[in-house]
């Protein structure tokens, strides 16, 4: 018997406990343990009823997805198959009750569904989140759920993958009872009641779905609706097939259909990409080169300097995570305005249901304004988000270096300035690093932590721990212009501008890249972020002599800025705007035409969408290889996390570097060389990175 699953007897009731902390995942040992326990208990005449539960903080989080990684079918060759385990529970001749606390997700909830009854502790969540990894519940979840709660609700739950709270689960009929106090004691009372009444086990598999219980066109309509999220579309369609099988076939036939569909999902490129993204995010949290045992510093109080767009968002994010925040502004009026805006945002979050109202009020109360750096003296972490100006930032770094207590971590939210120079200016570079949030900071998931030359290991670990607490996807970058994300984005935007000069329209460029899967094309993105903001960065780099020797480099945004076409905020930019609607604008077109004429660039009549995608995406990936060669990022999957979490890169492509691997490194290198030949390569824009060359050489086929 596996020691992961323990059996304890209380009178004639056996309690089977999955004990594999922290999540009781359904590893091979857990599955085999459950199988052995149930086979033995069915034979044990002293046992009249069985309770299944989980030790520690939950029932079970579901499959051990590290078993899937890169193994395909082989993942299921060890231990008992989960659906076989579920069959054994289901077939038990003695009533089986799942006693659930914390959560039962995925395979964990499928185990609970194959029990005859489910009782849960208040606050429990249940659900089938497999779709988020491009998969479907493969151990009867798609067959038992519709039999239990009907086709429509089951489809909604399985295709959304969202957790269901105890009260909703009870009203849907997913569970039988919410019990106060100890959930095992509650389950025991429940099972004693069944035994007293002489109730036979109630098997969900025996329920027959009434074809009149859902609209005749339900599946057809749901199939059409289920194609919206591209990354999830494949699995969604397969889930609908499975639920339809549940509604029209026997349980055993439905189970066969479910397994076939599960394997199809497992083999799909979408699931491969989503699983890659899942592991990439977890991997990004690991810091490989700090001494073992390095502990983060304790952060109880936080400070934010600058209450503009970013400072406000950062303060909201910190307060949402429960940190008290002292927000320092340049004068009292601005401090008051910032705090008032933060309170208003929390009110909005509370009234719209995005946060519980009392939680929003409690978070709002954590933020106080000040104009004195003395009030930052007891903060453990201070993040500055003042104007993006070197002199102002250097002065602020020095001020914070003096004002913050020893051991406090000082972070800059700069997007373009040299973190090492700011660290020196603070006078305490070991305590200093970058924390680069994205706008709006309380919404966007990405956080780049920028490690300076002299950042101490525990300073770095502190920023990572805070990132975790803020529920950000936190990635470490070294110091370079643009860090990981904006540096890789630069050639992408450069090429979008070059294509405008060659004759493509903003609409064509955006449509091509949105068809590739980008959440927003580069022209609309620039208009949203502010053409002036983008242009300012280019102008500053020009002053510092950092631009390539290319008279047409990023001329479009600089010209639009000169004309006051700042994008959405001025109603005109690459497009003109009616509300938020971007409309192609002949005036903007005249600007592109004129720039092209002045630069002597011949307008091409037709530019293929495939060229637009390659011209923008391939140099972005190539820049990623350069970043890895320079040691700016630890691992290629970190670059994927950056682009998936912060730049709207299509989830079904798994991030730019994963996409490169799928498309083929040799293909990528060859396409870069093709553009070097056709576009010219005076600035080295199309020179494949050395590491890409090496990969291309080692993968002769693609
Ligand atoms: P902003 O102009 O909206 O806000 C800056 C704020 O800093 C102003 O409210 C100003 O009063 C305050 N401030 C200036 N000097 C101060 C001082 N000595 N003491 C206290 N407060 C002072 O600027 P935004 O957009 O919030 O940017 C702030 C920083 O965040 C910049 O470093 C920027 O590069 C960076 N960033 C901006 C992003 C964006 O999308 N806006 C994205 C990521 C980073």
XYZ file of C-alpha atoms and ligand atoms in Angstrom:
746
model
C 0.000 0.000 0.000
C 1.304 3.453 -0.898
C 2.054 5.609 2.122
C 0.591 8.602 0.273
C -2.921 7.305 0.967
C -3.824 6.486 4.536
C -6.806 4.563 5.920
C -8.168 5.186 9.371
C -11.251 3.596 10.865
C -13.876 5.214 13.083
C -16.310 2.464 14.014
C -17.711 1.079 10.782
C -16.591 4.097 8.717
C -13.239 4.111 6.909
C -11.558 7.450 6.253
C -9.259 7.443 3.212
C -6.885 10.390 3.257
C -4.721 11.589 0.365
C -1.575 12.872 2.038
C 0.777 14.442 -0.477
C 1.346 18.002 0.677
C 0.919 20.725 -0.251
C -1.671 20.011 -2.964
C -2.429 16.260 -2.760
C -1.828 16.079 -6.496
C -2.916 12.856 -8.139
C 0.552 11.494 -8.761
C 1.074 7.857 -9.738
C 1.582 6.956 -6.046
C -1.597 8.767 -5.014
C -3.653 7.139 -7.774
C -2.358 3.664 -6.984
C -2.861 4.288 -3.264
C -6.513 5.221 -3.801
C -7.051 2.205 -6.032
C -5.540 -0.203 -3.496
C -7.426 1.375 -0.595
C -10.802 1.095 -2.295
C -10.221 -2.430 -3.547
C -9.289 -3.515 -0.011
C -12.151 -1.648 1.698
C -14.749 -3.130 -0.609
C -13.715 -6.564 0.703
C -13.571 -5.459 4.344
C -16.743 -6.643 6.066
C -16.144 -4.368 9.080
C -16.568 -1.260 6.881
C -20.050 0.023 6.076
C -19.211 3.408 4.541
C -16.182 5.321 3.269
C -15.092 8.963 3.464
C -12.442 10.301 1.063
C -10.561 13.417 2.049
C -7.281 15.300 1.689
C -4.706 16.102 4.370
C -3.486 19.651 4.919
C -4.929 22.638 3.123
C -7.103 21.042 0.432
C -8.817 17.993 -0.984
C -6.714 17.862 -4.165
C -5.450 20.286 -6.808
C -5.748 17.590 -9.480
C -3.289 15.970 -11.841
C 0.431 16.252 -11.290
C 1.055 18.084 -14.528
C 4.803 17.679 -14.275
C 3.991 14.059 -15.215
C 2.639 15.325 -18.557
C 5.629 17.391 -19.487
C 6.917 16.206 -22.795
C 5.759 12.657 -22.144
C 2.480 12.451 -24.066
C 0.846 9.072 -23.539
C 3.797 7.791 -21.525
C 2.640 10.030 -18.665
C -0.156 7.599 -18.033
C 1.843 4.413 -18.036
C 2.890 4.639 -14.392
C 0.490 3.832 -11.580
C -3.220 3.424 -12.071
C -5.060 5.465 -14.611
C -7.183 8.094 -12.860
C -10.374 6.994 -14.595
C -9.764 3.428 -13.396
C -9.410 4.801 -9.857
C -12.638 6.747 -10.322
C -14.406 3.596 -11.573
C -13.364 1.731 -8.429
C -14.713 4.488 -6.172
C -17.894 4.681 -8.184
C -18.409 0.894 -8.125
C -17.938 0.629 -4.357
C -20.813 -1.300 -2.843
C -20.589 0.896 0.250
C -21.603 4.554 0.220
C -18.625 6.828 -0.471
C -18.699 10.474 0.593
C -16.087 13.043 -0.433
C -15.258 15.398 2.456
C -13.848 18.471 0.716
C -12.122 21.498 2.199
C -9.976 24.155 0.549
C -10.415 23.123 -3.036
C -10.971 20.162 -5.331
C -9.852 20.999 -8.836
C -9.462 19.048 -12.055
C -8.680 15.392 -11.395
C -9.285 16.103 -7.700
C -12.842 17.101 -8.453
C -13.235 14.114 -10.779
C -12.351 11.892 -7.808
C -15.029 13.726 -5.795
C -17.547 13.302 -8.637
C -16.993 9.566 -8.664
C -17.871 9.438 -4.969
C -21.565 8.921 -4.294
C -21.971 12.177 -2.335
C -19.989 15.350 -1.662
C -19.978 17.445 1.493
C -17.789 20.521 1.742
C -16.517 23.009 4.280
C -17.659 26.642 3.875
C -15.275 28.578 1.611
C -14.431 25.517 -0.475
C -13.976 25.896 -4.220
C -14.463 23.193 -6.813
C -13.905 23.215 -10.556
C -12.484 21.716 -13.721
C -9.784 24.127 -14.939
C -8.195 21.812 -17.540
C -9.303 23.996 -20.456
C -6.812 26.644 -19.327
C -4.038 24.256 -20.344
C -5.804 23.390 -23.591
C -6.992 20.086 -22.100
C -10.233 18.598 -20.837
C -11.111 16.577 -17.746
C -10.098 13.078 -18.796
C -11.330 10.955 -15.898
C -15.071 11.245 -16.331
C -15.478 14.947 -15.584
C -17.156 15.634 -18.923
C -19.449 12.631 -18.431
C -20.396 12.947 -14.783
C -20.846 16.730 -14.569
C -23.663 16.986 -17.157
C -25.373 13.936 -15.681
C -25.263 15.606 -12.283
C -26.208 19.226 -13.071
C -27.464 19.239 -16.651
C -25.860 19.878 -20.007
C -25.961 23.681 -20.038
C -24.430 24.335 -16.619
C -21.855 21.579 -17.086
C -20.733 23.016 -20.427
C -20.392 26.447 -18.862
C -18.307 25.161 -15.960
C -16.009 22.933 -18.004
C -15.447 25.360 -20.891
C -14.815 28.316 -18.559
C -12.513 26.388 -16.246
C -13.524 28.856 -13.526
C -13.726 27.821 -9.884
C -17.187 27.448 -8.353
C -17.685 28.505 -4.737
C -19.430 26.274 -2.220
C -22.755 28.143 -2.244
C -23.042 28.146 -6.037
C -21.931 24.505 -6.147
C -24.720 23.649 -3.704
C -27.388 25.513 -5.626
C -26.245 23.876 -8.878
C -26.312 20.440 -7.270
C -22.581 19.822 -7.773
C -22.307 19.098 -4.038
C -24.809 17.779 -1.503
C -24.140 19.745 1.668
C -22.055 22.518 3.198
C -21.077 21.549 6.736
C -19.883 23.921 9.440
C -16.988 22.831 11.642
C -14.826 19.809 10.935
C -15.638 18.552 7.443
C -14.787 14.926 8.215
C -17.076 14.948 11.255
C -19.781 16.467 9.022
C -19.215 13.773 6.401
C -19.512 11.147 9.107
C -22.879 12.506 10.244
C -23.958 12.545 6.582
C -22.905 8.943 5.964
C -24.440 7.757 9.270
C -27.715 9.252 8.034
C -27.434 7.339 4.755
C -26.693 4.106 6.569
C -29.574 4.639 9.000
C -31.971 5.072 6.074
C -30.390 2.127 4.274
C -29.688 4.303 1.198
C -27.830 2.546 -1.593
C -24.823 4.253 -3.255
C -26.024 6.834 -5.773
C -23.902 6.571 -8.893
C -23.779 9.546 -11.209
C -22.963 7.229 -14.119
C -26.464 5.754 -13.864
C -28.208 9.090 -14.462
C -29.689 9.378 -17.963
C -29.851 12.903 -19.413
C -33.305 13.889 -20.640
C -32.900 15.195 -24.223
C -35.668 17.691 -23.483
C -33.666 19.242 -20.634
C -31.667 21.532 -22.964
C -32.485 23.419 -26.195
C -32.213 21.366 -29.389
C -29.709 23.813 -30.906
C -27.622 24.072 -27.733
C -24.534 22.239 -29.008
C -24.531 23.940 -32.408
C -24.772 27.385 -30.820
C -22.163 26.649 -28.169
C -19.729 25.379 -30.796
C -19.910 28.715 -32.591
C -19.507 30.708 -29.366
C -16.636 28.515 -28.246
C -14.208 29.652 -30.923
C -13.568 33.120 -29.511
C -10.442 32.544 -27.437
C -8.048 31.086 -29.967
C -5.777 29.354 -27.486
C -8.730 27.567 -25.895
C -10.816 26.967 -29.026
C -9.517 23.485 -29.779
C -10.104 22.164 -26.262
C -13.444 23.976 -26.039
C -14.732 22.236 -29.148
C -13.550 18.869 -27.827
C -15.282 19.534 -24.481
C -18.537 20.276 -26.281
C -18.145 16.995 -28.208
C -17.698 15.156 -24.914
C -20.735 16.749 -23.253
C -22.779 15.926 -26.326
C -21.607 12.329 -25.997
C -22.737 12.376 -22.359
C -26.162 13.557 -23.480
C -26.578 11.049 -26.280
C -24.534 7.953 -25.462
C -24.070 5.414 -22.700
C -21.646 6.270 -19.918
C -19.055 3.777 -21.180
C -19.257 5.067 -24.747
C -19.020 8.615 -23.429
C -15.897 7.702 -21.468
C -14.294 6.347 -24.633
C -15.130 9.564 -26.477
C -13.712 11.584 -23.577
C -10.398 9.723 -23.613
C -10.014 10.048 -27.388
C -10.716 13.768 -27.127
C -8.347 14.119 -24.188
C -5.517 12.573 -26.195
C -6.324 14.867 -29.136
C -6.073 17.872 -26.804
C -2.842 16.568 -25.319
C -1.346 16.332 -28.816
C -2.582 19.784 -29.881
C -0.159 22.624 -30.486
C -2.359 24.889 -28.332
C -2.019 22.665 -25.291
C 1.724 22.381 -25.863
C 1.982 26.174 -25.882
C -0.239 26.659 -22.827
C 1.633 24.027 -20.846
C 4.910 25.669 -21.835
C 3.585 29.024 -20.611
C 2.452 27.467 -17.337
C 5.891 26.001 -16.612
C 7.658 29.112 -17.908
C 5.881 31.272 -15.371
C 6.889 29.000 -12.500
C 10.441 28.729 -13.755
C 10.731 32.529 -13.949
C 10.315 32.731 -10.167
C 13.559 30.787 -9.644
C 16.759 32.749 -9.189
C 19.592 30.396 -10.092
C 22.613 32.399 -9.000
C 22.016 33.574 -5.449
C 23.779 31.780 -2.606
C 21.720 28.887 -1.230
C 19.614 29.894 1.743
C 19.417 33.582 0.778
C 16.308 34.907 2.480
C 14.245 37.855 1.419
C 14.060 40.852 3.723
C 10.812 41.304 5.596
C 8.465 43.812 3.963
C 5.700 45.132 6.176
C 5.384 48.767 5.094
C 5.855 50.190 1.632
C 6.329 53.585 0.045
C 5.682 54.929 -3.449
C 7.182 58.173 -4.743
C 5.274 59.944 -7.494
C 1.508 59.720 -7.695
C 1.070 59.922 -11.482
C -0.244 57.182 -13.753
C 2.245 54.576 -12.597
C 2.634 55.573 -8.942
C -1.117 55.343 -8.453
C -1.334 51.918 -10.096
C 1.633 50.613 -8.088
C 0.117 51.919 -4.842
C -3.199 50.221 -5.685
C -1.415 46.980 -6.442
C 0.528 47.091 -3.147
C -2.601 47.952 -1.128
C -4.583 45.159 -2.824
C -1.936 42.750 -1.557
C -2.379 44.143 1.963
C 0.703 46.360 2.244
C 0.290 49.749 3.931
C 1.465 52.365 1.393
C 2.849 55.837 2.040
C 2.647 57.775 -1.208
C 4.929 60.789 -1.523
C 4.214 63.569 -4.026
C 5.915 66.841 -4.834
C 3.250 69.033 -3.221
C 0.154 68.694 -1.045
C -2.357 69.239 -3.849
C -0.829 66.441 -5.950
C -0.591 64.125 -2.948
C -4.269 64.705 -2.185
C -5.267 64.248 -5.810
C -3.348 60.977 -6.035
C -4.847 59.538 -2.849
C -8.351 60.647 -3.918
C -7.892 58.971 -7.309
C -6.702 55.762 -5.625
C -9.721 55.775 -3.282
C -12.034 56.344 -6.258
C -10.456 53.415 -8.109
C -10.971 51.140 -5.094
C -14.591 52.281 -4.883
C -15.032 51.392 -8.536
C -13.419 47.995 -7.989
C -15.740 47.407 -5.019
C -18.947 48.534 -6.704
C -18.250 46.672 -9.955
C -17.758 43.420 -8.055
C -14.104 43.068 -9.116
C -13.240 43.175 -5.411
C -15.440 42.540 -2.398
C -16.655 45.958 -1.220
C -15.261 45.615 2.300
C -11.941 44.380 0.961
C -11.751 47.356 -1.414
C -12.504 49.739 1.455
C -9.863 48.082 3.652
C -7.271 48.336 0.856
C -8.127 51.993 0.204
C -7.582 52.752 3.892
C -4.007 51.402 3.620
C -2.900 54.310 1.394
C -1.862 57.629 2.879
C -0.345 60.641 1.173
C 2.634 62.747 2.245
C 5.041 65.353 0.941
C 7.798 64.542 3.413
C 10.442 61.878 2.875
C 10.602 61.485 6.666
C 7.364 59.523 6.356
C 9.193 56.978 4.198
C 11.684 56.362 7.012
C 9.933 53.273 8.362
C 9.162 51.686 4.959
C 10.818 48.373 4.093
C 10.416 48.910 0.342
C 10.117 52.210 -1.535
C 9.312 52.268 -5.263
C 9.888 55.529 -7.094
C 7.772 56.457 -10.125
C 8.638 60.137 -10.663
C 9.158 61.744 -14.086
C 11.326 59.805 -16.534
C 14.175 62.285 -16.448
C 17.729 61.300 -15.569
C 18.528 64.343 -13.428
C 15.237 64.144 -11.510
C 15.611 60.388 -11.010
C 19.242 60.652 -9.888
C 18.307 63.336 -7.366
C 15.385 61.224 -6.143
C 17.607 58.140 -5.812
C 20.033 60.126 -3.666
C 17.174 61.524 -1.576
C 15.765 58.029 -0.994
C 19.208 56.646 -0.223
C 19.410 59.136 2.634
C 15.773 58.979 3.788
C 15.184 55.210 3.811
C 16.130 53.169 6.866
C 19.110 50.803 6.693
C 18.029 47.524 5.097
C 15.148 49.064 3.160
C 14.925 48.115 -0.511
C 14.808 51.016 -2.962
C 13.322 50.387 -6.408
C 12.937 52.500 -9.520
C 10.097 52.033 -11.989
C 12.148 53.572 -14.783
C 11.496 52.186 -18.260
C 14.545 53.534 -20.064
C 17.171 54.823 -17.649
C 20.292 53.000 -16.505
C 19.456 51.314 -13.208
C 23.164 51.002 -12.331
C 23.633 54.754 -12.549
C 20.552 55.343 -10.371
C 21.827 52.716 -7.924
C 25.139 54.565 -7.590
C 23.281 57.836 -7.107
C 21.392 56.312 -4.169
C 24.713 55.726 -2.395
C 23.564 52.205 -1.468
C 23.577 50.153 -4.672
C 23.258 46.837 -2.800
C 19.760 47.886 -1.691
C 18.771 49.162 -5.118
C 17.075 47.602 -8.154
C 14.455 48.244 -10.817
C 10.840 47.174 -10.482
C 9.363 47.832 -13.897
C 5.574 47.693 -13.748
C 3.334 47.972 -16.800
C 0.383 50.288 -17.210
C -2.166 50.037 -15.604
C 0.048 48.644 -12.855
C -2.744 47.099 -10.795
C -4.129 45.277 -13.833
C -1.145 44.202 -15.914
C 0.320 40.893 -14.784
C 3.926 41.465 -15.817
C 6.639 42.796 -13.520
C 10.251 43.017 -14.677
C 12.660 43.047 -11.756
C 15.844 44.713 -12.943
C 18.971 43.442 -11.273
C 21.782 45.960 -11.053
C 25.496 45.116 -11.027
C 25.638 45.577 -7.267
C 22.113 44.534 -6.240
C 22.478 42.286 -3.167
C 20.999 38.773 -3.441
C 18.557 39.401 -0.603
C 17.419 42.661 -2.223
C 16.653 40.687 -5.372
C 14.831 37.977 -3.422
C 12.785 40.656 -1.658
C 11.563 42.133 -4.940
C 10.716 38.634 -6.200
C 8.769 37.876 -3.016
C 6.842 41.145 -3.276
C 6.105 40.368 -6.952
C 4.683 37.015 -5.864
C 2.537 38.664 -3.219
C 1.232 41.127 -5.798
C 0.376 38.057 -7.931
C 2.522 39.343 -10.765
C 4.317 37.212 -13.303
C 7.738 38.352 -12.232
C 10.760 38.031 -14.499
C 14.332 39.100 -13.761
C 16.166 41.219 -16.323
C 19.692 42.531 -16.328
C 20.412 46.177 -17.098
C 20.150 47.158 -20.751
C 18.119 49.654 -22.714
C 14.434 48.645 -22.575
C 15.185 45.640 -20.344
C 13.703 42.452 -21.838
C 10.276 43.505 -23.086
C 10.783 46.946 -24.579
C 14.138 45.959 -26.024
C 12.586 43.074 -27.954
C 9.665 45.298 -28.935
C 11.927 47.934 -30.463
C 12.741 46.108 -33.748
C 9.072 45.122 -34.002
C 7.965 48.758 -33.921
C 10.907 49.792 -36.114
C 9.747 47.434 -38.860
C 6.104 48.474 -38.523
C 7.223 52.040 -39.236
C 9.414 50.926 -42.145
C 6.428 49.103 -43.641
C 4.353 52.306 -43.384
C 7.013 54.075 -45.429
C 6.997 51.299 -48.015
C 3.240 51.589 -48.549
C 1.427 49.397 -46.025
C -1.350 51.170 -44.131
C -1.727 51.135 -40.318
C -4.903 49.095 -40.750
C -3.170 46.494 -42.886
C -0.236 46.178 -40.497
C -2.472 45.868 -37.444
C -4.834 43.406 -39.117
C -1.941 41.177 -40.203
C -0.411 41.053 -36.730
C -3.773 40.657 -35.029
C -4.521 37.757 -37.396
C -1.196 36.263 -36.250
C -2.715 36.571 -32.778
C -1.255 39.744 -31.227
C -3.846 41.295 -28.910
C -3.295 44.649 -30.610
C -1.322 45.653 -33.703
C 1.659 48.019 -33.318
C -0.036 51.153 -34.702
C -3.027 50.936 -32.398
C -0.648 50.036 -29.570
C 1.444 53.170 -30.160
C -1.692 55.294 -30.306
C -2.878 53.831 -27.020
C 0.448 54.119 -25.195
C 0.984 57.662 -26.512
C 2.961 58.544 -29.635
C 4.602 61.355 -27.640
C 5.849 58.874 -25.022
C 7.331 56.626 -27.725
C 8.842 59.563 -29.617
C 10.403 60.996 -26.465
C 12.297 57.768 -25.901
C 13.635 57.834 -29.469
C 14.584 61.508 -29.181
C 16.427 60.889 -25.887
C 18.332 57.976 -27.386
C 19.201 60.130 -30.380
C 20.699 62.766 -28.042
C 22.772 60.024 -26.409
C 24.000 58.832 -29.813
C 22.319 55.464 -29.305
C 20.326 55.304 -32.549
C 21.433 53.200 -35.515
C 22.935 55.003 -38.495
C 19.642 55.044 -40.372
C 17.938 58.306 -41.364
C 14.531 56.602 -41.526
C 14.803 55.008 -38.075
C 11.508 55.560 -36.193
C 10.856 58.759 -38.202
C 7.123 58.095 -38.280
C 6.498 58.443 -34.560
C 8.839 61.438 -34.335
C 6.957 63.184 -37.147
C 3.533 62.380 -35.700
C 4.718 63.742 -32.363
C 5.859 66.992 -34.002
C 2.391 67.339 -35.512
C 0.735 66.862 -32.122
C -0.747 63.535 -33.216
C -0.183 61.818 -29.843
C -2.683 59.014 -30.456
C -5.932 58.285 -28.652
C -5.455 61.057 -26.122
C -5.485 63.744 -28.880
C -7.964 61.890 -31.112
C -5.314 61.541 -33.836
C -2.149 59.545 -34.267
C -1.479 56.689 -36.676
C -5.265 56.724 -37.016
C -7.987 59.205 -36.230
C -10.403 58.282 -33.474
C -14.130 58.359 -33.035
C -14.358 57.442 -29.371
C -12.061 54.461 -29.154
C -12.640 53.440 -32.756
C -9.516 53.684 -34.859
C -10.231 54.895 -38.379
C -7.723 55.091 -41.231
C -6.926 58.744 -41.749
C -5.903 60.281 -45.107
C -4.069 63.031 -43.185
C -1.861 60.450 -41.488
C -1.430 58.678 -44.796
C -0.201 61.950 -46.323
C 2.409 62.132 -43.532
C 3.678 58.620 -44.318
C 3.693 59.379 -48.066
C 5.623 62.568 -47.515
C 8.186 60.908 -45.232
C 8.682 58.161 -47.818
C 9.144 60.684 -50.615
C 11.683 62.664 -48.596
C 13.606 59.488 -47.767
C 13.486 58.342 -51.396
C 11.654 55.151 -50.485
C 9.718 53.613 -53.370
C 6.120 52.798 -52.436
C 5.195 49.213 -53.152
C 1.730 48.448 -54.446
C 1.108 45.315 -52.493
C 2.794 44.095 -49.357
C 1.804 40.600 -48.317
C 0.450 40.065 -44.810
C 2.973 37.256 -44.363
C 5.799 39.740 -44.990
C 4.337 42.120 -42.398
C 4.228 39.364 -39.793
C 7.741 38.115 -40.545
C 9.275 41.579 -40.739
C 7.875 42.504 -37.314
C 8.034 39.217 -35.399
C 11.318 37.695 -36.608
C 13.657 40.532 -35.534
C 11.843 40.596 -32.192
C 12.784 36.956 -31.704
C 16.325 37.557 -32.951
C 16.691 40.298 -30.334
C 15.600 37.699 -27.773
C 18.539 35.510 -28.780
C 20.899 38.473 -28.363
C 19.453 39.153 -24.898
C 20.151 35.553 -23.913
C 23.683 35.697 -25.310
C 24.385 38.810 -23.251
C 23.069 37.156 -20.092
C 20.368 39.817 -19.666
C 17.815 37.045 -19.057
C 18.392 33.702 -17.376
C 16.388 31.561 -19.739
C 14.541 31.671 -22.996
C 11.219 30.815 -21.334
C 11.485 34.056 -19.300
C 11.215 35.987 -22.570
C 8.054 34.059 -23.353
C 6.566 34.973 -19.973
C 7.359 38.641 -20.615
C 5.593 38.663 -23.983
C 2.627 36.545 -22.914
C 2.014 38.501 -19.704
C 2.849 42.021 -20.807
C 2.635 42.396 -24.576
C -0.412 40.423 -25.736
C 1.608 37.790 -27.599
C -0.780 34.996 -28.671
C -1.112 32.386 -25.920
C -1.594 29.600 -28.478
C 1.932 30.309 -29.771
C 3.516 29.983 -26.318
C 5.614 33.172 -26.527
C 8.137 34.318 -29.157
C 10.971 31.968 -28.249
C 8.719 28.907 -28.009
C 7.165 29.919 -31.308
C 10.654 30.082 -32.836
C 11.304 26.514 -31.747
C 7.996 25.337 -33.179
C 8.429 27.202 -36.459
C 11.997 25.941 -36.721
C 15.272 27.726 -35.985
C 16.622 26.993 -39.417
C 13.522 28.492 -41.028
C 13.862 31.546 -38.784
C 17.543 32.016 -39.663
C 16.795 31.548 -43.376
C 13.992 34.127 -43.326
C 16.258 36.652 -41.588
C 18.863 36.066 -44.280
C 16.180 36.465 -46.929
C 15.324 39.923 -45.587
C 19.001 40.791 -45.240
C 19.267 40.155 -48.959
C 16.037 41.808 -50.082
C 15.975 44.772 -47.677
C 19.693 45.365 -47.325
C 21.500 44.921 -44.061
C 23.692 47.987 -43.582
C 22.680 48.346 -39.916
C 22.790 44.624 -39.177
C 19.034 44.516 -38.559
C 18.763 41.109 -40.206
C 21.946 39.461 -38.984
C 20.953 36.248 -37.184
C 22.213 36.047 -33.596
C 25.118 33.641 -33.095
C 23.093 31.392 -30.814
C 20.309 31.243 -33.399
C 22.872 30.292 -36.042
C 24.081 27.488 -33.785
C 20.555 26.189 -33.234
C 19.791 26.415 -36.938
C 22.931 24.411 -37.685
C 21.934 21.704 -35.222
C 18.390 21.359 -36.586
C 18.987 20.594 -40.255
C 15.408 19.596 -41.009
C 13.326 22.676 -40.249
P 3.581 60.815 -14.553
O 4.083 62.044 -15.184
O 2.145 60.436 -14.743
O 3.830 60.881 -12.981
C 5.012 61.291 -12.368
C 4.627 61.844 -11.016
O 5.810 62.047 -10.264
C 3.901 63.197 -11.067
O 2.660 63.083 -10.425
C 4.839 64.142 -10.330
O 4.156 65.113 -9.585
C 5.618 63.188 -9.450
N 6.890 63.728 -9.035
C 7.832 64.327 -9.799
N 8.878 64.699 -9.035
C 8.595 64.335 -7.776
C 9.271 64.444 -6.536
N 10.458 65.027 -6.475
N 8.706 63.954 -5.440
C 7.502 63.352 -5.510
N 6.805 63.222 -6.646
C 7.349 63.694 -7.772
O 4.526 59.654 -15.036
P 4.232 58.084 -15.151
O 3.713 57.786 -16.485
O 3.497 57.664 -13.954
O 5.717 57.505 -15.114
C 6.454 57.410 -13.932
C 7.604 56.463 -14.127
O 7.117 55.198 -14.527
C 8.580 56.876 -15.188
O 9.836 56.486 -14.775
C 8.157 56.074 -16.383
O 9.184 55.837 -17.298
C 7.747 54.780 -15.712
N 6.845 53.947 -16.475
C 5.762 54.482 -17.104
C 4.884 53.669 -17.811
C 3.679 54.245 -18.456
O 3.019 53.507 -19.214
N 3.306 55.467 -18.204
C 5.111 52.217 -17.898
C 6.246 51.758 -17.129
C 7.069 52.599 -16.475
